[in-house]
Amino acid sequence: MGKLTLTGFVSLDGVHQAPGRRDEDLRNGFEHGGWTVPYGDEDFGRFINEVFDRADAFLLGRRTYEIFAAYWPRVTDPTHPVASKLNSLPKYVASSSLTLPGWNNTTVLGGDLEKEVADLKKRTEGEVQIHGSGALAQSLLALDLIDTVHLLTFPVVLGSGLRLFAQGLVPTAFRHVGGRITSRGVSIQTYELEGRPTYGSYDLPENA
């Protein structure tokens, strides 16, 4: 059975919207597109290459799929560690409206999200990877279908924008399994799904 992993970029205040380009996602008047770009360095690139090297398939939301499909097929170097994977491996798009995907090796998942993603995990040997796709990620987190989260936190506060962990998500506990800090201060931390949160109290004992 495969493993579903999420790689997400967030600012210090939790924004994940439009990390890679100025006009990537202008919803709600967002003006900070491309905010991750100044923090790219060898450490960051090395981690991304490691992630894509483990990929066996990709699961994307429609918006992220269309952004990727407009860019990555134009990168034709067969040795490129990201493009070679995205252009050749199976891609699945969760969408109720996309009918004619133009990127090769793409399948649209337009039915019951929980069932279709669970079936996808069962028939995939290794990693099914989610990149970006915030709305899809939130839905899958609520269904406890994401096994691993690679959370990259960039040292910038944006003050506005869509949050990856939005209010109303199902309370979920994770276990920290590894991390590193890039030379430009990006915190890369990896978490495994653990279940529901547990709670305690710092109240003093009654006989203290």
mmCIF file of C-alpha atoms in Angstrom:
data_model
loop_
_atom_site.group_PDB
_atom_site.id
_atom_site.type_symbol
_atom_site.label_atom_id
_atom_site.label_comp_id
_atom_site.label_asym_id
_atom_site.label_seq_id
_atom_site.Cartn_x
_atom_site.Cartn_y
_atom_site.Cartn_z
ATOM 1 C CA MET A 1 0.000 0.000 0.000
ATOM 2 C CA GLY A 2 1.264 3.432 -0.911
ATOM 3 C CA LYS A 3 1.898 6.405 1.298
ATOM 4 C CA LEU A 4 0.296 9.809 0.761
ATOM 5 C CA THR A 5 2.662 12.700 1.452
ATOM 6 C CA LEU A 6 2.094 16.448 1.461
ATOM 7 C CA THR A 7 4.846 18.994 0.842
ATOM 8 C CA GLY A 8 3.602 22.421 1.851
ATOM 9 C CA PHE A 9 5.177 25.889 1.896
ATOM 10 C CA VAL A 10 3.947 28.337 4.545
ATOM 11 C CA SER A 11 4.945 31.754 5.841
ATOM 12 C CA LEU A 12 5.445 32.341 9.564
ATOM 13 C CA ASP A 13 1.809 33.421 9.747
ATOM 14 C CA GLY A 14 0.630 30.293 7.938
ATOM 15 C CA VAL A 15 -0.019 31.633 4.418
ATOM 16 C CA HIS A 16 0.476 29.157 1.579
ATOM 17 C CA GLN A 17 -1.038 31.111 -1.311
ATOM 18 C CA ALA A 18 0.986 31.745 -4.504
ATOM 19 C CA PRO A 19 4.475 30.836 -3.269
ATOM 20 C CA GLY A 20 6.149 30.656 -6.677
ATOM 21 C CA ARG A 21 5.092 33.520 -8.937
ATOM 22 C CA ARG A 22 3.665 37.040 -8.722
ATOM 23 C CA ASP A 23 0.489 36.253 -10.685
ATOM 24 C CA GLU A 24 0.158 32.637 -9.599
ATOM 25 C CA ASP A 25 -2.973 33.114 -7.490
ATOM 26 C CA LEU A 26 -4.545 36.559 -7.138
ATOM 27 C CA ARG A 27 -7.651 35.493 -5.239
ATOM 28 C CA ASN A 28 -8.899 37.977 -2.653
ATOM 29 C CA GLY A 29 -6.492 40.594 -4.023
ATOM 30 C CA PHE A 30 -3.387 38.714 -2.898
ATOM 31 C CA GLU A 31 -0.332 40.855 -3.678
ATOM 32 C CA HIS A 32 2.576 38.777 -2.366
ATOM 33 C CA GLY A 33 2.927 36.078 -5.023
ATOM 34 C CA GLY A 34 6.408 34.621 -5.336
ATOM 35 C CA TRP A 35 7.281 35.091 -1.666
ATOM 36 C CA THR A 36 9.363 31.881 -1.405
ATOM 37 C CA VAL A 37 11.694 32.692 -4.310
ATOM 38 C CA PRO A 38 14.247 34.820 -2.371
ATOM 39 C CA TYR A 39 14.861 31.877 -0.028
ATOM 40 C CA GLY A 40 15.895 29.362 -2.673
ATOM 41 C CA ASP A 41 19.391 27.959 -2.083
ATOM 42 C CA GLU A 42 21.310 24.704 -2.421
ATOM 43 C CA ASP A 43 19.822 23.314 0.803
ATOM 44 C CA PHE A 44 16.298 24.000 -0.402
ATOM 45 C CA GLY A 45 16.991 22.542 -3.834
ATOM 46 C CA ARG A 46 18.581 19.445 -2.348
ATOM 47 C CA PHE A 47 15.523 18.745 -0.206
ATOM 48 C CA ILE A 48 13.108 19.213 -3.108
ATOM 49 C CA ASN A 49 15.153 16.859 -5.265
ATOM 50 C CA GLU A 50 15.099 14.259 -2.477
ATOM 51 C CA VAL A 51 11.309 14.503 -2.269
ATOM 52 C CA PHE A 52 10.742 14.115 -5.998
ATOM 53 C CA ASP A 53 13.207 11.245 -6.152
ATOM 54 C CA ARG A 54 10.824 9.238 -3.953
ATOM 55 C CA ALA A 55 7.707 9.958 -6.021
ATOM 56 C CA ASP A 56 5.681 7.198 -7.653
ATOM 57 C CA ALA A 57 2.609 9.298 -8.509
ATOM 58 C CA PHE A 58 1.196 12.778 -7.929
ATOM 59 C CA LEU A 59 -2.169 13.889 -6.596
ATOM 60 C CA LEU A 60 -3.035 17.518 -7.250
ATOM 61 C CA GLY A 61 -5.908 19.930 -6.921
ATOM 62 C CA ARG A 62 -7.147 21.484 -10.141
ATOM 63 C CA ARG A 63 -5.562 24.913 -9.599
ATOM 64 C CA THR A 64 -2.118 23.477 -8.828
ATOM 65 C CA TYR A 65 -2.444 20.985 -11.679
ATOM 66 C CA GLU A 66 -3.128 23.755 -14.185
ATOM 67 C CA ILE A 67 -0.191 25.827 -12.889
ATOM 68 C CA PHE A 68 2.122 22.821 -13.149
ATOM 69 C CA ALA A 69 0.760 21.769 -16.561
ATOM 70 C CA ALA A 70 1.463 25.217 -17.987
ATOM 71 C CA TYR A 71 5.095 25.108 -16.860
ATOM 72 C CA TRP A 72 6.682 21.698 -16.408
ATOM 73 C CA PRO A 73 6.026 20.154 -19.857
ATOM 74 C CA ARG A 74 8.180 22.997 -21.240
ATOM 75 C CA VAL A 75 11.155 21.713 -19.197
ATOM 76 C CA THR A 76 12.341 18.921 -21.475
ATOM 77 C CA ASP A 77 15.706 18.005 -19.933
ATOM 78 C CA PRO A 78 15.299 14.275 -19.114
ATOM 79 C CA THR A 79 17.776 14.594 -16.240
ATOM 80 C CA HIS A 80 15.924 17.422 -14.483
ATOM 81 C CA PRO A 81 15.018 15.925 -11.071
ATOM 82 C CA VAL A 82 11.589 17.567 -10.866
ATOM 83 C CA ALA A 83 10.454 17.836 -14.491
ATOM 84 C CA SER A 84 11.450 14.271 -15.354
ATOM 85 C CA LYS A 85 9.207 12.937 -12.583
ATOM 86 C CA LEU A 86 6.244 15.240 -13.166
ATOM 87 C CA ASN A 87 6.253 14.703 -16.921
ATOM 88 C CA SER A 88 6.517 10.915 -16.828
ATOM 89 C CA LEU A 89 4.803 9.600 -13.694
ATOM 90 C CA PRO A 90 1.036 9.164 -13.231
ATOM 91 C CA LYS A 91 -0.792 12.328 -12.232
ATOM 92 C CA TYR A 92 -4.206 12.365 -10.574
ATOM 93 C CA VAL A 93 -6.346 15.491 -10.379
ATOM 94 C CA ALA A 94 -9.180 15.836 -7.891
ATOM 95 C CA SER A 95 -11.755 17.838 -9.829
ATOM 96 C CA SER A 96 -15.468 17.726 -10.557
ATOM 97 C CA SER A 97 -15.144 20.001 -13.596
ATOM 98 C CA LEU A 98 -11.931 19.069 -15.437
ATOM 99 C CA THR A 99 -12.809 16.756 -18.324
ATOM 100 C CA LEU A 100 -9.985 16.947 -20.882
ATOM 101 C CA PRO A 101 -6.613 17.188 -19.133
ATOM 102 C CA GLY A 102 -3.900 17.944 -21.640
ATOM 103 C CA TRP A 103 -0.865 16.738 -19.693
ATOM 104 C CA ASN A 104 0.136 13.178 -20.509
ATOM 105 C CA ASN A 105 -0.507 10.376 -18.037
ATOM 106 C CA THR A 106 -3.240 12.318 -16.192
ATOM 107 C CA THR A 107 -6.346 10.806 -14.609
ATOM 108 C CA VAL A 108 -9.206 12.880 -13.221
ATOM 109 C CA LEU A 109 -10.705 11.807 -9.893
ATOM 110 C CA GLY A 110 -14.191 13.250 -9.985
ATOM 111 C CA GLY A 111 -16.130 10.928 -7.721
ATOM 112 C CA ASP A 112 -16.054 10.197 -3.995
ATOM 113 C CA LEU A 113 -12.762 11.749 -2.860
ATOM 114 C CA GLU A 114 -12.272 9.509 0.177
ATOM 115 C CA LYS A 115 -12.873 6.298 -1.768
ATOM 116 C CA GLU A 116 -10.856 7.271 -4.822
ATOM 117 C CA VAL A 117 -7.827 8.440 -2.859
ATOM 118 C CA ALA A 118 -7.943 5.395 -0.583
ATOM 119 C CA ASP A 119 -8.048 3.183 -3.695
ATOM 120 C CA LEU A 120 -5.147 5.140 -5.222
ATOM 121 C CA LYS A 121 -3.037 4.515 -2.122
ATOM 122 C CA LYS A 122 -3.851 0.804 -2.231
ATOM 123 C CA ARG A 123 -2.732 0.373 -5.820
ATOM 124 C CA THR A 124 0.442 2.465 -5.554
ATOM 125 C CA GLU A 125 3.581 0.818 -4.219
ATOM 126 C CA GLY A 126 5.434 3.902 -3.016
ATOM 127 C CA GLU A 127 4.686 7.591 -2.485
ATOM 128 C CA VAL A 128 1.721 9.457 -3.872
ATOM 129 C CA GLN A 129 2.769 13.086 -3.484
ATOM 130 C CA ILE A 130 0.697 16.220 -3.022
ATOM 131 C CA HIS A 131 2.399 19.522 -3.773
ATOM 132 C CA GLY A 132 0.596 22.784 -3.081
ATOM 133 C CA SER A 133 -3.112 22.024 -3.587
ATOM 134 C CA GLY A 134 -4.210 23.654 -0.331
ATOM 135 C CA ALA A 135 -7.950 22.996 -0.584
ATOM 136 C CA LEU A 136 -7.355 19.357 -1.515
ATOM 137 C CA ALA A 137 -4.851 18.970 1.317
ATOM 138 C CA GLN A 138 -7.363 20.326 3.816
ATOM 139 C CA SER A 139 -10.002 17.854 2.629
ATOM 140 C CA LEU A 140 -7.599 14.919 2.861
ATOM 141 C CA LEU A 141 -6.338 15.969 6.294
ATOM 142 C CA ALA A 142 -9.941 15.942 7.483
ATOM 143 C CA LEU A 143 -10.234 12.359 6.196
ATOM 144 C CA ASP A 144 -6.965 11.234 7.864
ATOM 145 C CA LEU A 145 -5.648 10.138 4.470
ATOM 146 C CA ILE A 146 -2.363 12.079 4.523
ATOM 147 C CA ASP A 147 0.358 9.988 6.131
ATOM 148 C CA THR A 148 3.302 12.420 6.076
ATOM 149 C CA VAL A 149 3.579 16.202 6.003
ATOM 150 C CA HIS A 150 6.769 17.970 4.940
ATOM 151 C CA LEU A 151 6.174 21.493 6.204
ATOM 152 C CA LEU A 152 8.529 24.199 4.944
ATOM 153 C CA THR A 153 8.199 27.404 6.974
ATOM 154 C CA PHE A 154 9.764 30.499 5.430
ATOM 155 C CA PRO A 155 11.015 33.382 7.609
ATOM 156 C CA VAL A 156 8.523 35.955 6.372
ATOM 157 C CA VAL A 157 5.182 37.309 7.606
ATOM 158 C CA LEU A 158 2.735 38.214 4.823
ATOM 159 C CA GLY A 159 -0.237 39.490 6.789
ATOM 160 C CA SER A 160 -2.839 38.248 4.309
ATOM 161 C CA GLY A 161 -3.565 35.251 2.138
ATOM 162 C CA LEU A 162 -5.049 31.783 2.288
ATOM 163 C CA ARG A 163 -3.834 29.569 5.140
ATOM 164 C CA LEU A 164 -2.857 25.934 4.708
ATOM 165 C CA PHE A 165 -4.152 25.035 8.174
ATOM 166 C CA ALA A 166 -7.361 27.032 8.085
ATOM 167 C CA GLN A 167 -9.794 27.450 10.937
ATOM 168 C CA GLY A 168 -12.232 24.570 11.156
ATOM 169 C CA LEU A 169 -9.855 21.749 10.250
ATOM 170 C CA VAL A 170 -10.301 18.464 12.089
ATOM 171 C CA PRO A 171 -8.000 18.465 15.161
ATOM 172 C CA THR A 172 -5.107 16.174 14.282
ATOM 173 C CA ALA A 173 -1.911 15.158 16.067
ATOM 174 C CA PHE A 174 1.361 14.445 14.270
ATOM 175 C CA ARG A 175 4.686 12.959 15.355
ATOM 176 C CA HIS A 176 7.880 14.824 14.438
ATOM 177 C CA VAL A 177 10.274 12.495 12.611
ATOM 178 C CA GLY A 178 12.978 14.784 11.225
ATOM 179 C CA GLY A 179 14.007 18.243 10.171
ATOM 180 C CA ARG A 180 16.647 20.671 9.001
ATOM 181 C CA ILE A 181 17.185 24.403 8.532
ATOM 182 C CA THR A 182 18.429 25.803 5.223
ATOM 183 C CA SER A 183 21.189 28.401 4.974
ATOM 184 C CA ARG A 184 18.529 31.052 4.346
ATOM 185 C CA GLY A 185 16.457 30.132 7.354
ATOM 186 C CA VAL A 186 13.739 27.917 5.916
ATOM 187 C CA SER A 187 12.623 25.389 8.519
ATOM 188 C CA ILE A 188 11.945 21.996 6.903
ATOM 189 C CA GLN A 189 10.148 19.653 9.292
ATOM 190 C CA THR A 190 8.604 16.250 8.664
ATOM 191 C CA TYR A 191 5.622 14.883 10.572
ATOM 192 C CA GLU A 192 3.815 11.545 10.530
ATOM 193 C CA LEU A 193 0.090 11.237 11.188
ATOM 194 C CA GLU A 194 -0.591 10.107 14.742
ATOM 195 C CA GLY A 195 -4.325 10.612 15.273
ATOM 196 C CA ARG A 196 -6.440 12.846 17.462
ATOM 197 C CA PRO A 197 -4.784 15.288 19.876
ATOM 198 C CA THR A 198 -4.507 14.495 23.564
ATOM 199 C CA TYR A 199 -4.860 17.146 26.260
ATOM 200 C CA GLY A 200 -3.579 17.928 29.720
ATOM 201 C CA SER A 201 -3.333 20.757 32.192
ATOM 202 C CA TYR A 202 -0.619 22.852 33.847
ATOM 203 C CA ASP A 203 -2.800 23.479 36.891
ATOM 204 C CA LEU A 204 -1.014 22.955 40.204
ATOM 205 C CA PRO A 205 -2.024 19.845 42.166
ATOM 206 C CA GLU A 206 -4.626 20.613 44.828
ATOM 207 C CA ASN A 207 -2.226 19.690 47.659
ATOM 208 C CA ALA A 208 0.670 21.778 46.344
#
